[in-house]
Amino acid sequence: MPNEAPVRKKYNISVEATLEVIGGKWKCVILCHLTHGKKRTSDLKRLMPGITQKMLTQQLRELEEDGIVNRIVYNQVPPKVEYELSEYGSSLQSILDSLCAWGENHIIREYGDKSAVLEDNGLNRL
């Protein structure tokens, strides 16, 4: 019998594994912002005014641990850190695009005029 890695966890359906990595209120929002390029923590905080610094840091650490984002540290004074999607994280692009499209359709269905509820921050097609 070949040596097999022990199964750490059992899932009832594979979407549980996806949600374990990108689920929650903030991770997909962070990832959507990173699809537009590298961002510093302060950039993400500005783009997401409802998130606390502690939560942002926690979510970025978890995404980094899961290999979804890369943390880039520049050796300079003052220190500079940026985040970007990893190659593995970039494989989520179609999922994130679909979530954005569905959200846009939902906003139109619920509110009619999406410009009334979507921020004009350059990321939304108003």
PDB file of C-alpha atoms in Angstrom:
ATOM      1  CA  MET A   1       0.000   0.000   0.000  1.00  0.00           C
ATOM      2  CA  PRO A   2       1.507   3.381  -1.028  1.00  0.00           C
ATOM      3  CA  ASN A   3       2.143   6.007   1.624  1.00  0.00           C
ATOM      4  CA  GLU A   4      -0.722   8.428   1.523  1.00  0.00           C
ATOM      5  CA  ALA A   5      -0.881  11.762   3.283  1.00  0.00           C
ATOM      6  CA  PRO A   6      -3.377  11.645   6.143  1.00  0.00           C
ATOM      7  CA  VAL A   7      -6.633  13.409   5.407  1.00  0.00           C
ATOM      8  CA  ARG A   8      -6.846  16.338   7.779  1.00  0.00           C
ATOM      9  CA  LYS A   9     -10.445  17.222   7.230  1.00  0.00           C
ATOM     10  CA  LYS A  10     -13.593  15.893   5.619  1.00  0.00           C
ATOM     11  CA  TYR A  11     -15.909  18.121   3.618  1.00  0.00           C
ATOM     12  CA  ASN A  12     -19.519  17.373   2.747  1.00  0.00           C
ATOM     13  CA  ILE A  13     -19.230  19.363  -0.478  1.00  0.00           C
ATOM     14  CA  SER A  14     -16.190  20.943  -2.124  1.00  0.00           C
ATOM     15  CA  VAL A  15     -17.540  24.497  -1.871  1.00  0.00           C
ATOM     16  CA  GLU A  16     -16.856  24.217   1.872  1.00  0.00           C
ATOM     17  CA  ALA A  17     -13.132  24.089   1.096  1.00  0.00           C
ATOM     18  CA  THR A  18     -13.456  27.229  -1.047  1.00  0.00           C
ATOM     19  CA  LEU A  19     -15.369  29.105   1.626  1.00  0.00           C
ATOM     20  CA  GLU A  20     -12.872  28.028   4.257  1.00  0.00           C
ATOM     21  CA  VAL A  21     -10.213  29.950   2.322  1.00  0.00           C
ATOM     22  CA  ILE A  22     -12.109  32.948   0.893  1.00  0.00           C
ATOM     23  CA  GLY A  23     -15.276  33.044   2.995  1.00  0.00           C
ATOM     24  CA  GLY A  24     -16.312  35.732   5.418  1.00  0.00           C
ATOM     25  CA  LYS A  25     -17.194  39.366   5.046  1.00  0.00           C
ATOM     26  CA  TRP A  26     -13.843  40.761   3.943  1.00  0.00           C
ATOM     27  CA  LYS A  27     -11.650  38.247   2.112  1.00  0.00           C
ATOM     28  CA  CYS A  28     -13.396  38.456  -1.263  1.00  0.00           C
ATOM     29  CA  VAL A  29     -13.432  42.249  -1.008  1.00  0.00           C
ATOM     30  CA  ILE A  30      -9.679  42.264  -0.355  1.00  0.00           C
ATOM     31  CA  LEU A  31      -9.123  39.862  -3.250  1.00  0.00           C
ATOM     32  CA  CYS A  32     -11.242  41.950  -5.630  1.00  0.00           C
ATOM     33  CA  HIS A  33      -9.138  45.007  -4.808  1.00  0.00           C
ATOM     34  CA  LEU A  34      -5.943  43.021  -5.375  1.00  0.00           C
ATOM     35  CA  THR A  35      -7.139  41.942  -8.832  1.00  0.00           C
ATOM     36  CA  HIS A  36      -6.481  45.576  -9.796  1.00  0.00           C
ATOM     37  CA  GLY A  37      -2.835  45.331  -8.743  1.00  0.00           C
ATOM     38  CA  LYS A  38      -0.542  45.502  -5.741  1.00  0.00           C
ATOM     39  CA  LYS A  39      -1.813  47.397  -2.735  1.00  0.00           C
ATOM     40  CA  ARG A  40      -0.297  48.606   0.507  1.00  0.00           C
ATOM     41  CA  THR A  41      -2.211  47.989   3.707  1.00  0.00           C
ATOM     42  CA  SER A  42      -3.082  51.691   3.859  1.00  0.00           C
ATOM     43  CA  ASP A  43      -4.508  51.523   0.301  1.00  0.00           C
ATOM     44  CA  LEU A  44      -6.743  48.606   1.254  1.00  0.00           C
ATOM     45  CA  LYS A  45      -7.858  50.369   4.429  1.00  0.00           C
ATOM     46  CA  ARG A  46      -8.792  53.467   2.415  1.00  0.00           C
ATOM     47  CA  LEU A  47     -10.719  51.347  -0.114  1.00  0.00           C
ATOM     48  CA  MET A  48     -12.499  49.478   2.685  1.00  0.00           C
ATOM     49  CA  PRO A  49     -13.416  52.080   5.308  1.00  0.00           C
ATOM     50  CA  GLY A  50     -15.673  49.648   7.208  1.00  0.00           C
ATOM     51  CA  ILE A  51     -12.870  47.236   8.126  1.00  0.00           C
ATOM     52  CA  THR A  52     -10.772  47.680  11.249  1.00  0.00           C
ATOM     53  CA  GLN A  53      -6.988  47.647  11.000  1.00  0.00           C
ATOM     54  CA  LYS A  54      -6.889  44.535  13.193  1.00  0.00           C
ATOM     55  CA  MET A  55      -9.338  42.658  10.960  1.00  0.00           C
ATOM     56  CA  LEU A  56      -7.546  43.735   7.770  1.00  0.00           C
ATOM     57  CA  THR A  57      -4.223  42.519   9.149  1.00  0.00           C
ATOM     58  CA  GLN A  58      -5.774  39.223  10.262  1.00  0.00           C
ATOM     59  CA  GLN A  59      -7.450  38.593   6.917  1.00  0.00           C
ATOM     60  CA  LEU A  60      -4.276  39.401   4.968  1.00  0.00           C
ATOM     61  CA  ARG A  61      -2.264  37.033   7.176  1.00  0.00           C
ATOM     62  CA  GLU A  62      -4.771  34.222   6.625  1.00  0.00           C
ATOM     63  CA  LEU A  63      -4.782  34.795   2.856  1.00  0.00           C
ATOM     64  CA  GLU A  64      -0.985  34.774   2.886  1.00  0.00           C
ATOM     65  CA  GLU A  65      -0.881  31.542   4.931  1.00  0.00           C
ATOM     66  CA  ASP A  66      -3.244  29.919   2.421  1.00  0.00           C
ATOM     67  CA  GLY A  67      -1.002  30.981  -0.468  1.00  0.00           C
ATOM     68  CA  ILE A  68      -3.628  33.288  -1.984  1.00  0.00           C
ATOM     69  CA  VAL A  69      -1.677  36.529  -1.598  1.00  0.00           C
ATOM     70  CA  ASN A  70       2.007  37.377  -1.581  1.00  0.00           C
ATOM     71  CA  ARG A  71       3.383  39.807   0.991  1.00  0.00           C
ATOM     72  CA  ILE A  72       6.203  41.848  -0.504  1.00  0.00           C
ATOM     73  CA  VAL A  73       8.531  43.554   1.974  1.00  0.00           C
ATOM     74  CA  TYR A  74      10.810  46.286   0.624  1.00  0.00           C
ATOM     75  CA  ASN A  75      14.065  46.767   2.514  1.00  0.00           C
ATOM     76  CA  GLN A  76      13.889  50.511   2.989  1.00  0.00           C
ATOM     77  CA  VAL A  77      13.269  53.145   5.635  1.00  0.00           C
ATOM     78  CA  PRO A  78      10.463  53.649   6.392  1.00  0.00           C
ATOM     79  CA  PRO A  79       9.457  50.011   5.787  1.00  0.00           C
ATOM     80  CA  LYS A  80       7.173  49.370   2.838  1.00  0.00           C
ATOM     81  CA  VAL A  81       4.934  46.310   2.474  1.00  0.00           C
ATOM     82  CA  GLU A  82       2.656  45.510  -0.453  1.00  0.00           C
ATOM     83  CA  TYR A  83       0.237  42.696  -1.139  1.00  0.00           C
ATOM     84  CA  GLU A  84      -0.548  41.076  -4.463  1.00  0.00           C
ATOM     85  CA  LEU A  85      -2.438  38.042  -5.654  1.00  0.00           C
ATOM     86  CA  SER A  86      -0.204  35.007  -5.887  1.00  0.00           C
ATOM     87  CA  GLU A  87      -0.324  32.845  -8.990  1.00  0.00           C
ATOM     88  CA  TYR A  88      -2.592  30.498  -7.026  1.00  0.00           C
ATOM     89  CA  GLY A  89      -4.730  33.448  -5.903  1.00  0.00           C
ATOM     90  CA  SER A  90      -5.035  34.613  -9.506  1.00  0.00           C
ATOM     91  CA  SER A  91      -6.822  31.340 -10.251  1.00  0.00           C
ATOM     92  CA  LEU A  92      -9.761  32.851  -8.302  1.00  0.00           C
ATOM     93  CA  GLN A  93     -10.193  35.612 -10.920  1.00  0.00           C
ATOM     94  CA  SER A  94     -13.200  34.028 -12.667  1.00  0.00           C
ATOM     95  CA  ILE A  95     -14.894  33.341  -9.326  1.00  0.00           C
ATOM     96  CA  LEU A  96     -14.365  36.930  -8.188  1.00  0.00           C
ATOM     97  CA  ASP A  97     -15.605  38.285 -11.534  1.00  0.00           C
ATOM     98  CA  SER A  98     -18.728  36.132 -11.226  1.00  0.00           C
ATOM     99  CA  LEU A  99     -19.355  37.318  -7.657  1.00  0.00           C
ATOM    100  CA  CYS A 100     -19.022  40.956  -8.770  1.00  0.00           C
ATOM    101  CA  ALA A 101     -21.362  40.442 -11.735  1.00  0.00           C
ATOM    102  CA  TRP A 102     -23.936  38.692  -9.562  1.00  0.00           C
ATOM    103  CA  GLY A 103     -23.711  41.453  -6.955  1.00  0.00           C
ATOM    104  CA  GLU A 104     -24.194  44.108  -9.610  1.00  0.00           C
ATOM    105  CA  ASN A 105     -27.297  42.311 -10.941  1.00  0.00           C
ATOM    106  CA  HIS A 106     -28.608  41.930  -7.394  1.00  0.00           C
ATOM    107  CA  ILE A 107     -28.132  45.640  -6.696  1.00  0.00           C
ATOM    108  CA  ILE A 108     -30.002  46.543  -9.892  1.00  0.00           C
ATOM    109  CA  ARG A 109     -32.810  44.126  -9.002  1.00  0.00           C
ATOM    110  CA  GLU A 110     -33.128  45.436  -5.444  1.00  0.00           C
ATOM    111  CA  TYR A 111     -32.400  49.154  -5.903  1.00  0.00           C
ATOM    112  CA  GLY A 112     -32.808  49.861  -9.603  1.00  0.00           C
ATOM    113  CA  ASP A 113     -30.093  52.472  -9.928  1.00  0.00           C
ATOM    114  CA  LYS A 114     -26.757  50.987  -8.933  1.00  0.00           C
ATOM    115  CA  SER A 115     -25.103  54.407  -8.769  1.00  0.00           C
ATOM    116  CA  ALA A 116     -27.327  55.140  -5.764  1.00  0.00           C
ATOM    117  CA  VAL A 117     -25.691  52.388  -3.685  1.00  0.00           C
ATOM    118  CA  LEU A 118     -22.280  51.715  -5.271  1.00  0.00           C
ATOM    119  CA  GLU A 119     -19.318  53.921  -4.407  1.00  0.00           C
ATOM    120  CA  ASP A 120     -17.789  55.822  -7.311  1.00  0.00           C
ATOM    121  CA  ASN A 121     -14.238  54.691  -6.579  1.00  0.00           C
ATOM    122  CA  GLY A 122     -13.033  53.726 -10.039  1.00  0.00           C
ATOM    123  CA  LEU A 123     -13.592  50.026  -9.393  1.00  0.00           C
ATOM    124  CA  ASN A 124     -17.290  49.964 -10.226  1.00  0.00           C
ATOM    125  CA  ARG A 125     -18.824  50.331 -13.650  1.00  0.00           C
ATOM    126  CA  LEU A 126     -21.440  53.028 -12.976  1.00  0.00           C
TER     127      LEU A 126
END
